[in-house]
Amino acid sequence: MEFEIKEENGFKYIEEGEGEVLLLLHGLMGALSNWTDVVQEFKKDYRVIIPLLPLYDLPLLTTGVKTLAKFVHKFVKYKKLKNITVLGNSLGGHVGLIYTLNHQDEVKALVLTGSSGLYENAFGGSFPRRESYDFIKEKVEFTFYDPATATRELVDEVYQIVNDRIKVIKILAMAKSAIRHNMSKDIYKIKVPVCLIWGKNDKITPPEVAVEFNQLLPDSELNWVDLCGHAPMMERPVEFNAHLKRFLDRIY
């Protein structure tokens, strides 16, 4: 990724552009690069910031979605951000939901794509064949509608992560925390506008999850992306950015 990663006060992040703030949150297997096309498109008109979430750096006992939401809050406070639009994919969406629920005074709007929080069909409870490159390749391809989206580079990255024993333990702890922390009873309290952008062929957080989010969130709109899996901003960036632009133009 060609953007500079800044490091200060214990935070690592990317920051591009000026204007209203778009705060992008990546998922469990995701990285900052998942948002490349969004940054490229929106840095012309917005201040786009992606904090690197400390997925593998938290003590095991506190490894969970609530701790990540607290981390986001500390980052927002440190950067003195106001009136932000939070965008989250997969686990990042879940973290965005918790953060928004607790800090609606700081959030202008929320954008969710393939978000966990209600249901997800992830790697499952373990990595029984994590040493097998082909198995990991298959799992990464499962994320997308078009398996070709799972580039060699992306598969290599995930393969490296799941073959690091400490990281695997943290990933499983984080995934279990996400499954336990179901938000169906709470999200009706989120009053800010929410834009749902969902892959019609998402097998990890299937379309019915998007429909349920749309029903439970009081001020939400649902946009579908055809021939697309769990990460629309990577697999169908043009369509994703068009939906996002329409929403941002409406709320700002």
PDB file of N, CA and C in Angstrom, residues 190-241:
ATOM      1  N   ILE A 190     -29.227   2.987  18.351  1.00  0.00           N
ATOM      2  CA  ILE A 190     -28.354   3.791  17.479  1.00  0.00           C
ATOM      3  C   ILE A 190     -29.222   4.683  16.590  1.00  0.00           C
ATOM      4  N   LYS A 191     -29.147   5.982  16.842  1.00  0.00           N
ATOM      5  CA  LYS A 191     -30.049   6.919  16.157  1.00  0.00           C
ATOM      6  C   LYS A 191     -29.398   7.615  14.959  1.00  0.00           C
ATOM      7  N   VAL A 192     -28.070   7.481  14.809  1.00  0.00           N
ATOM      8  CA  VAL A 192     -27.410   8.164  13.676  1.00  0.00           C
ATOM      9  C   VAL A 192     -27.769   7.441  12.370  1.00  0.00           C
ATOM     10  N   PRO A 193     -27.672   8.134  11.228  1.00  0.00           N
ATOM     11  CA  PRO A 193     -27.950   7.469   9.946  1.00  0.00           C
ATOM     12  C   PRO A 193     -26.937   6.342   9.696  1.00  0.00           C
ATOM     13  N   VAL A 194     -27.442   5.217   9.209  1.00  0.00           N
ATOM     14  CA  VAL A 194     -26.577   4.065   8.924  1.00  0.00           C
ATOM     15  C   VAL A 194     -26.766   3.645   7.476  1.00  0.00           C
ATOM     16  N   CYS A 195     -25.639   3.450   6.782  1.00  0.00           N
ATOM     17  CA  CYS A 195     -25.665   2.963   5.399  1.00  0.00           C
ATOM     18  C   CYS A 195     -25.119   1.537   5.387  1.00  0.00           C
ATOM     19  N   LEU A 196     -25.933   0.598   4.936  1.00  0.00           N
ATOM     20  CA  LEU A 196     -25.508  -0.802   4.806  1.00  0.00           C
ATOM     21  C   LEU A 196     -25.179  -1.055   3.338  1.00  0.00           C
ATOM     22  N   ILE A 197     -23.958  -1.508   3.068  1.00  0.00           N
ATOM     23  CA  ILE A 197     -23.556  -1.846   1.696  1.00  0.00           C
ATOM     24  C   ILE A 197     -23.142  -3.312   1.729  1.00  0.00           C
ATOM     25  N   TRP A 198     -23.921  -4.171   1.071  1.00  0.00           N
ATOM     26  CA  TRP A 198     -23.767  -5.614   1.283  1.00  0.00           C
ATOM     27  C   TRP A 198     -23.612  -6.399  -0.017  1.00  0.00           C
ATOM     28  N   GLY A 199     -22.690  -7.322  -0.003  1.00  0.00           N
ATOM     29  CA  GLY A 199     -22.542  -8.232  -1.125  1.00  0.00           C
ATOM     30  C   GLY A 199     -23.702  -9.215  -1.165  1.00  0.00           C
ATOM     31  N   LYS A 200     -24.363  -9.314  -2.313  1.00  0.00           N
ATOM     32  CA  LYS A 200     -25.520 -10.221  -2.436  1.00  0.00           C
ATOM     33  C   LYS A 200     -25.130 -11.678  -2.280  1.00  0.00           C
ATOM     34  N   ASN A 201     -23.819 -11.969  -2.431  1.00  0.00           N
ATOM     35  CA  ASN A 201     -23.346 -13.356  -2.374  1.00  0.00           C
ATOM     36  C   ASN A 201     -22.415 -13.571  -1.177  1.00  0.00           C
ATOM     37  N   ASP A 202     -22.593 -12.750  -0.146  1.00  0.00           N
ATOM     38  CA  ASP A 202     -21.782 -12.870   1.070  1.00  0.00           C
ATOM     39  C   ASP A 202     -22.136 -14.176   1.780  1.00  0.00           C
ATOM     40  N   LYS A 203     -21.142 -15.041   1.969  1.00  0.00           N
ATOM     41  CA  LYS A 203     -21.396 -16.328   2.633  1.00  0.00           C
ATOM     42  C   LYS A 203     -21.005 -16.285   4.116  1.00  0.00           C
ATOM     43  N   ILE A 204     -20.337 -15.224   4.524  1.00  0.00           N
ATOM     44  CA  ILE A 204     -19.888 -15.114   5.918  1.00  0.00           C
ATOM     45  C   ILE A 204     -20.921 -14.368   6.761  1.00  0.00           C
ATOM     46  N   THR A 205     -21.378 -13.244   6.268  1.00  0.00           N
ATOM     47  CA  THR A 205     -22.540 -12.566   6.877  1.00  0.00           C
ATOM     48  C   THR A 205     -23.582 -12.466   5.760  1.00  0.00           C
ATOM     49  N   PRO A 206     -24.404 -13.514   5.587  1.00  0.00           N
ATOM     50  CA  PRO A 206     -25.289 -13.614   4.421  1.00  0.00           C
ATOM     51  C   PRO A 206     -26.302 -12.464   4.304  1.00  0.00           C
ATOM     52  N   PRO A 207     -26.932 -12.332   3.130  1.00  0.00           N
ATOM     53  CA  PRO A 207     -27.864 -11.228   2.888  1.00  0.00           C
ATOM     54  C   PRO A 207     -28.936 -11.053   3.967  1.00  0.00           C
ATOM     55  N   GLU A 208     -29.412 -12.167   4.538  1.00  0.00           N
ATOM     56  CA  GLU A 208     -30.457 -12.020   5.574  1.00  0.00           C
ATOM     57  C   GLU A 208     -29.950 -11.254   6.801  1.00  0.00           C
ATOM     58  N   VAL A 209     -28.630 -11.263   7.008  1.00  0.00           N
ATOM     59  CA  VAL A 209     -28.044 -10.483   8.117  1.00  0.00           C
ATOM     60  C   VAL A 209     -28.214  -8.996   7.827  1.00  0.00           C
ATOM     61  N   ALA A 210     -27.960  -8.611   6.580  1.00  0.00           N
ATOM     62  CA  ALA A 210     -28.129  -7.210   6.174  1.00  0.00           C
ATOM     63  C   ALA A 210     -29.580  -6.774   6.342  1.00  0.00           C
ATOM     64  N   VAL A 211     -30.500  -7.646   5.968  1.00  0.00           N
ATOM     65  CA  VAL A 211     -31.934  -7.345   6.093  1.00  0.00           C
ATOM     66  C   VAL A 211     -32.291  -7.135   7.567  1.00  0.00           C
ATOM     67  N   GLU A 212     -31.737  -7.994   8.431  1.00  0.00           N
ATOM     68  CA  GLU A 212     -32.014  -7.862   9.876  1.00  0.00           C
ATOM     69  C   GLU A 212     -31.426  -6.561  10.436  1.00  0.00           C
ATOM     70  N   PHE A 213     -30.207  -6.230  10.028  1.00  0.00           N
ATOM     71  CA  PHE A 213     -29.623  -4.944  10.442  1.00  0.00           C
ATOM     72  C   PHE A 213     -30.545  -3.799  10.017  1.00  0.00           C
ATOM     73  N   ASN A 214     -31.001  -3.861   8.784  1.00  0.00           N
ATOM     74  CA  ASN A 214     -31.862  -2.807   8.236  1.00  0.00           C
ATOM     75  C   ASN A 214     -33.161  -2.674   9.031  1.00  0.00           C
ATOM     76  N   GLN A 215     -33.697  -3.806   9.477  1.00  0.00           N
ATOM     77  CA  GLN A 215     -34.934  -3.789  10.266  1.00  0.00           C
ATOM     78  C   GLN A 215     -34.702  -3.249  11.682  1.00  0.00           C
ATOM     79  N   LEU A 216     -33.543  -3.580  12.262  1.00  0.00           N
ATOM     80  CA  LEU A 216     -33.291  -3.228  13.670  1.00  0.00           C
ATOM     81  C   LEU A 216     -32.752  -1.804  13.856  1.00  0.00           C
ATOM     82  N   LEU A 217     -32.025  -1.300  12.858  1.00  0.00           N
ATOM     83  CA  LEU A 217     -31.448   0.051  12.983  1.00  0.00           C
ATOM     84  C   LEU A 217     -32.492   1.081  12.556  1.00  0.00           C
ATOM     85  N   PRO A 218     -32.838   2.032  13.425  1.00  0.00           N
ATOM     86  CA  PRO A 218     -33.970   2.940  13.160  1.00  0.00           C
ATOM     87  C   PRO A 218     -33.810   3.804  11.916  1.00  0.00           C
ATOM     88  N   ASP A 219     -32.576   4.267  11.641  1.00  0.00           N
ATOM     89  CA  ASP A 219     -32.374   5.165  10.498  1.00  0.00           C
ATOM     90  C   ASP A 219     -31.334   4.544   9.566  1.00  0.00           C
ATOM     91  N   SER A 220     -31.750   3.514   8.808  1.00  0.00           N
ATOM     92  CA  SER A 220     -30.771   2.816   7.964  1.00  0.00           C
ATOM     93  C   SER A 220     -31.286   2.634   6.548  1.00  0.00           C
ATOM     94  N   GLU A 221     -30.341   2.556   5.631  1.00  0.00           N
ATOM     95  CA  GLU A 221     -30.662   2.243   4.237  1.00  0.00           C
ATOM     96  C   GLU A 221     -29.807   1.048   3.828  1.00  0.00           C
ATOM     97  N   LEU A 222     -30.354   0.203   2.951  1.00  0.00           N
ATOM     98  CA  LEU A 222     -29.640  -1.012   2.544  1.00  0.00           C
ATOM     99  C   LEU A 222     -29.361  -0.976   1.043  1.00  0.00           C
ATOM    100  N   ASN A 223     -28.092  -1.118   0.698  1.00  0.00           N
ATOM    101  CA  ASN A 223     -27.663  -1.123  -0.705  1.00  0.00           C
ATOM    102  C   ASN A 223     -27.010  -2.460  -1.030  1.00  0.00           C
ATOM    103  N   TRP A 224     -27.449  -3.088  -2.120  1.00  0.00           N
ATOM    104  CA  TRP A 224     -26.903  -4.393  -2.514  1.00  0.00           C
ATOM    105  C   TRP A 224     -25.831  -4.236  -3.586  1.00  0.00           C
ATOM    106  N   VAL A 225     -24.818  -5.087  -3.502  1.00  0.00           N
ATOM    107  CA  VAL A 225     -23.803  -5.149  -4.552  1.00  0.00           C
ATOM    108  C   VAL A 225     -23.857  -6.565  -5.143  1.00  0.00           C
ATOM    109  N   ASP A 226     -24.201  -6.646  -6.425  1.00  0.00           N
ATOM    110  CA  ASP A 226     -24.350  -7.946  -7.093  1.00  0.00           C
ATOM    111  C   ASP A 226     -23.003  -8.629  -7.325  1.00  0.00           C
ATOM    112  N   LEU A 227     -23.053  -9.964  -7.425  1.00  0.00           N
ATOM    113  CA  LEU A 227     -21.852 -10.766  -7.724  1.00  0.00           C
ATOM    114  C   LEU A 227     -20.703 -10.370  -6.795  1.00  0.00           C
ATOM    115  N   CYS A 228     -20.991 -10.367  -5.510  1.00  0.00           N
ATOM    116  CA  CYS A 228     -20.040  -9.841  -4.538  1.00  0.00           C
ATOM    117  C   CYS A 228     -20.170 -10.569  -3.204  1.00  0.00           C
ATOM    118  N   GLY A 229     -19.019 -10.840  -2.572  1.00  0.00           N
ATOM    119  CA  GLY A 229     -18.997 -11.545  -1.300  1.00  0.00           C
ATOM    120  C   GLY A 229     -18.902 -10.621  -0.096  1.00  0.00           C
ATOM    121  N   HIS A 230     -17.990 -10.953   0.820  1.00  0.00           N
ATOM    122  CA  HIS A 230     -17.946 -10.384   2.162  1.00  0.00           C
ATOM    123  C   HIS A 230     -17.220  -9.036   2.251  1.00  0.00           C
ATOM    124  N   ALA A 231     -16.505  -8.658   1.209  1.00  0.00           N
ATOM    125  CA  ALA A 231     -15.723  -7.403   1.271  1.00  0.00           C
ATOM    126  C   ALA A 231     -15.960  -6.572   0.010  1.00  0.00           C
ATOM    127  N   PRO A 232     -17.143  -5.954  -0.111  1.00  0.00           N
ATOM    128  CA  PRO A 232     -17.484  -5.211  -1.334  1.00  0.00           C
ATOM    129  C   PRO A 232     -16.468  -4.132  -1.693  1.00  0.00           C
ATOM    130  N   MET A 233     -15.861  -3.491  -0.699  1.00  0.00           N
ATOM    131  CA  MET A 233     -14.927  -2.392  -1.010  1.00  0.00           C
ATOM    132  C   MET A 233     -13.663  -2.917  -1.681  1.00  0.00           C
ATOM    133  N   MET A 234     -13.396  -4.242  -1.568  1.00  0.00           N
ATOM    134  CA  MET A 234     -12.261  -4.845  -2.270  1.00  0.00           C
ATOM    135  C   MET A 234     -12.690  -5.479  -3.588  1.00  0.00           C
ATOM    136  N   GLU A 235     -13.833  -6.175  -3.552  1.00  0.00           N
ATOM    137  CA  GLU A 235     -14.240  -6.975  -4.713  1.00  0.00           C
ATOM    138  C   GLU A 235     -14.976  -6.157  -5.772  1.00  0.00           C
ATOM    139  N   ARG A 236     -15.760  -5.183  -5.324  1.00  0.00           N
ATOM    140  CA  ARG A 236     -16.525  -4.328  -6.249  1.00  0.00           C
ATOM    141  C   ARG A 236     -16.353  -2.868  -5.832  1.00  0.00           C
ATOM    142  N   PRO A 237     -15.097  -2.362  -5.902  1.00  0.00           N
ATOM    143  CA  PRO A 237     -14.837  -1.017  -5.371  1.00  0.00           C
ATOM    144  C   PRO A 237     -15.631   0.097  -6.055  1.00  0.00           C
ATOM    145  N   VAL A 238     -15.873  -0.027  -7.354  1.00  0.00           N
ATOM    146  CA  VAL A 238     -16.589   1.046  -8.066  1.00  0.00           C
ATOM    147  C   VAL A 238     -18.023   1.166  -7.544  1.00  0.00           C
ATOM    148  N   GLU A 239     -18.703   0.014  -7.426  1.00  0.00           N
ATOM    149  CA  GLU A 239     -20.087   0.018  -6.925  1.00  0.00           C
ATOM    150  C   GLU A 239     -20.122   0.452  -5.462  1.00  0.00           C
ATOM    151  N   PHE A 240     -19.170  -0.066  -4.679  1.00  0.00           N
ATOM    152  CA  PHE A 240     -19.130   0.293  -3.257  1.00  0.00           C
ATOM    153  C   PHE A 240     -18.988   1.811  -3.098  1.00  0.00           C
ATOM    154  N   ASN A 241     -18.021   2.386  -3.817  1.00  0.00           N
ATOM    155  CA  ASN A 241     -17.765   3.820  -3.696  1.00  0.00           C
ATOM    156  C   ASN A 241     -18.949   4.657  -4.178  1.00  0.00           C
TER     157      ASN A 241
END
